[in-house]
């Protein structure tokens, strides 16, 4: 599961340390996060790589 913080623009910032090294695990986690963010009416998703 990706850890996030809310920002002042009604978006979410993904915590870099919560990103898994495996691309397949990251893909599943990101899909779950996008579904939840859509449900919560979040408008932005930030990620630092």
Short mmCIF file of N, CA and C in Angstrom, two decimals:
data_model
loop_
_atom_site.label_atom_id
_atom_site.label_comp_id
_atom_site.label_asym_id
_atom_site.label_seq_id
_atom_site.Cartn_x
_atom_site.Cartn_y
_atom_site.Cartn_z
N UNK A 1 0.84 -1.18 0.00
CA UNK A 1 0.00 0.00 0.00
C UNK A 1 0.88 1.24 0.00
N UNK A 2 0.54 2.18 -0.84
CA UNK A 2 1.28 3.43 -0.92
C UNK A 2 0.82 4.37 0.19
N UNK A 3 1.76 4.99 0.86
CA UNK A 3 1.44 5.97 1.88
C UNK A 3 1.38 7.34 1.22
N UNK A 4 0.39 8.13 1.62
CA UNK A 4 0.20 9.44 1.02
C UNK A 4 -0.04 10.50 2.08
N UNK A 5 0.19 11.75 1.68
CA UNK A 5 -0.19 12.92 2.48
C UNK A 5 -1.12 13.75 1.61
N UNK A 6 -2.08 14.40 2.23
CA UNK A 6 -2.94 15.31 1.49
C UNK A 6 -2.22 16.65 1.32
N UNK A 7 -2.45 17.30 0.17
CA UNK A 7 -1.87 18.63 -0.02
C UNK A 7 -2.98 19.68 -0.02
N UNK A 8 -2.60 20.92 -0.13
CA UNK A 8 -3.58 22.01 -0.03
C UNK A 8 -4.40 22.20 -1.30
N UNK A 9 -4.11 21.45 -2.34
CA UNK A 9 -4.82 21.57 -3.61
C UNK A 9 -5.82 20.43 -3.83
N UNK A 10 -6.20 19.77 -2.75
CA UNK A 10 -7.11 18.61 -2.80
C UNK A 10 -6.48 17.45 -3.57
N UNK A 11 -5.20 17.30 -3.39
CA UNK A 11 -4.48 16.21 -4.03
C UNK A 11 -3.79 15.33 -3.00
N UNK A 12 -3.07 14.35 -3.50
CA UNK A 12 -2.33 13.43 -2.65
C UNK A 12 -0.87 13.41 -3.09
N UNK A 13 0.03 13.35 -2.12
CA UNK A 13 1.46 13.24 -2.38
C UNK A 13 1.89 11.86 -1.92
N UNK A 14 2.41 11.07 -2.84
CA UNK A 14 2.88 9.72 -2.50
C UNK A 14 4.22 9.82 -1.79
N UNK A 15 4.32 9.16 -0.64
CA UNK A 15 5.57 9.11 0.11
C UNK A 15 6.56 8.22 -0.64
N UNK A 16 7.70 8.76 -1.07
CA UNK A 16 8.65 7.97 -1.89
C UNK A 16 9.11 6.67 -1.22
N UNK A 17 9.25 6.68 0.10
CA UNK A 17 9.74 5.48 0.78
C UNK A 17 8.70 4.35 0.77
N UNK A 18 7.46 4.66 0.42
CA UNK A 18 6.43 3.62 0.37
C UNK A 18 6.34 2.95 -1.00
N UNK A 19 7.13 3.42 -1.96
CA UNK A 19 7.12 2.85 -3.31
C UNK A 19 7.95 1.58 -3.33
N UNK A 20 7.33 0.50 -3.76
CA UNK A 20 8.01 -0.80 -3.80
C UNK A 20 8.90 -0.88 -5.04
N UNK A 21 10.02 -1.57 -4.92
CA UNK A 21 10.98 -1.70 -6.03
C UNK A 21 10.43 -2.55 -7.17
N UNK A 22 9.51 -3.44 -6.88
CA UNK A 22 8.93 -4.30 -7.90
C UNK A 22 7.89 -3.52 -8.71
N UNK A 23 8.06 -3.49 -10.02
CA UNK A 23 7.12 -2.76 -10.88
C UNK A 23 5.71 -3.33 -10.79
N UNK A 24 5.59 -4.65 -10.69
CA UNK A 24 4.25 -5.26 -10.65
C UNK A 24 3.53 -4.92 -9.35
N UNK A 25 4.25 -4.90 -8.24
CA UNK A 25 3.63 -4.54 -6.96
C UNK A 25 3.27 -3.06 -6.96
N UNK A 26 4.15 -2.21 -7.50
CA UNK A 26 3.87 -0.78 -7.59
C UNK A 26 2.63 -0.54 -8.45
N UNK A 27 2.50 -1.25 -9.55
CA UNK A 27 1.35 -1.09 -10.44
C UNK A 27 0.05 -1.37 -9.71
N UNK A 28 0.00 -2.47 -8.98
CA UNK A 28 -1.21 -2.83 -8.23
C UNK A 28 -1.51 -1.77 -7.17
N UNK A 29 -0.49 -1.34 -6.44
CA UNK A 29 -0.68 -0.33 -5.40
C UNK A 29 -1.16 0.99 -5.99
N UNK A 30 -0.61 1.38 -7.13
CA UNK A 30 -1.01 2.62 -7.78
C UNK A 30 -2.45 2.54 -8.28
N UNK A 31 -2.83 1.41 -8.84
CA UNK A 31 -4.22 1.23 -9.28
C UNK A 31 -5.19 1.34 -8.11
N UNK A 32 -4.83 0.75 -6.98
CA UNK A 32 -5.68 0.83 -5.79
C UNK A 32 -5.77 2.27 -5.29
N UNK A 33 -4.64 2.97 -5.30
CA UNK A 33 -4.62 4.36 -4.86
C UNK A 33 -5.47 5.24 -5.78
N UNK A 34 -5.36 5.04 -7.07
CA UNK A 34 -6.15 5.83 -8.02
C UNK A 34 -7.65 5.60 -7.83
N UNK A 35 -8.03 4.36 -7.55
CA UNK A 35 -9.44 4.06 -7.30
C UNK A 35 -9.92 4.77 -6.04
N UNK A 36 -9.14 4.70 -4.98
CA UNK A 36 -9.50 5.36 -3.72
C UNK A 36 -9.52 6.88 -3.88
N UNK A 37 -8.54 7.43 -4.58
CA UNK A 37 -8.47 8.87 -4.79
C UNK A 37 -9.68 9.36 -5.58
N UNK A 38 -10.09 8.60 -6.57
CA UNK A 38 -11.27 8.96 -7.35
C UNK A 38 -12.51 8.96 -6.47
N UNK A 39 -12.63 7.95 -5.62
CA UNK A 39 -13.76 7.86 -4.71
C UNK A 39 -13.79 9.05 -3.75
N UNK A 40 -12.61 9.50 -3.31
CA UNK A 40 -12.50 10.63 -2.37
C UNK A 40 -12.53 11.99 -3.08
N UNK A 41 -12.68 11.98 -4.40
CA UNK A 41 -12.73 13.21 -5.20
C UNK A 41 -11.44 14.02 -5.09
N UNK A 42 -10.32 13.32 -5.10
CA UNK A 42 -9.01 13.98 -5.12
C UNK A 42 -8.69 14.32 -6.57
N UNK A 43 -8.11 15.49 -6.78
CA UNK A 43 -7.91 15.98 -8.14
C UNK A 43 -6.48 15.88 -8.64
N UNK A 44 -5.52 15.71 -7.76
CA UNK A 44 -4.11 15.64 -8.14
C UNK A 44 -3.43 14.49 -7.44
N UNK A 45 -2.43 13.94 -8.10
CA UNK A 45 -1.61 12.89 -7.50
C UNK A 45 -0.17 13.22 -7.82
N UNK A 46 0.63 13.45 -6.78
CA UNK A 46 2.02 13.83 -6.93
C UNK A 46 2.92 12.66 -6.57
N UNK A 47 3.98 12.50 -7.34
CA UNK A 47 4.95 11.45 -7.04
C UNK A 47 6.34 11.93 -7.43
N UNK A 48 7.30 11.75 -6.54
CA UNK A 48 8.71 12.05 -6.82
C UNK A 48 9.43 10.73 -7.05
N UNK A 49 10.11 10.64 -8.15
CA UNK A 49 10.87 9.43 -8.46
C UNK A 49 12.35 9.75 -8.49
#
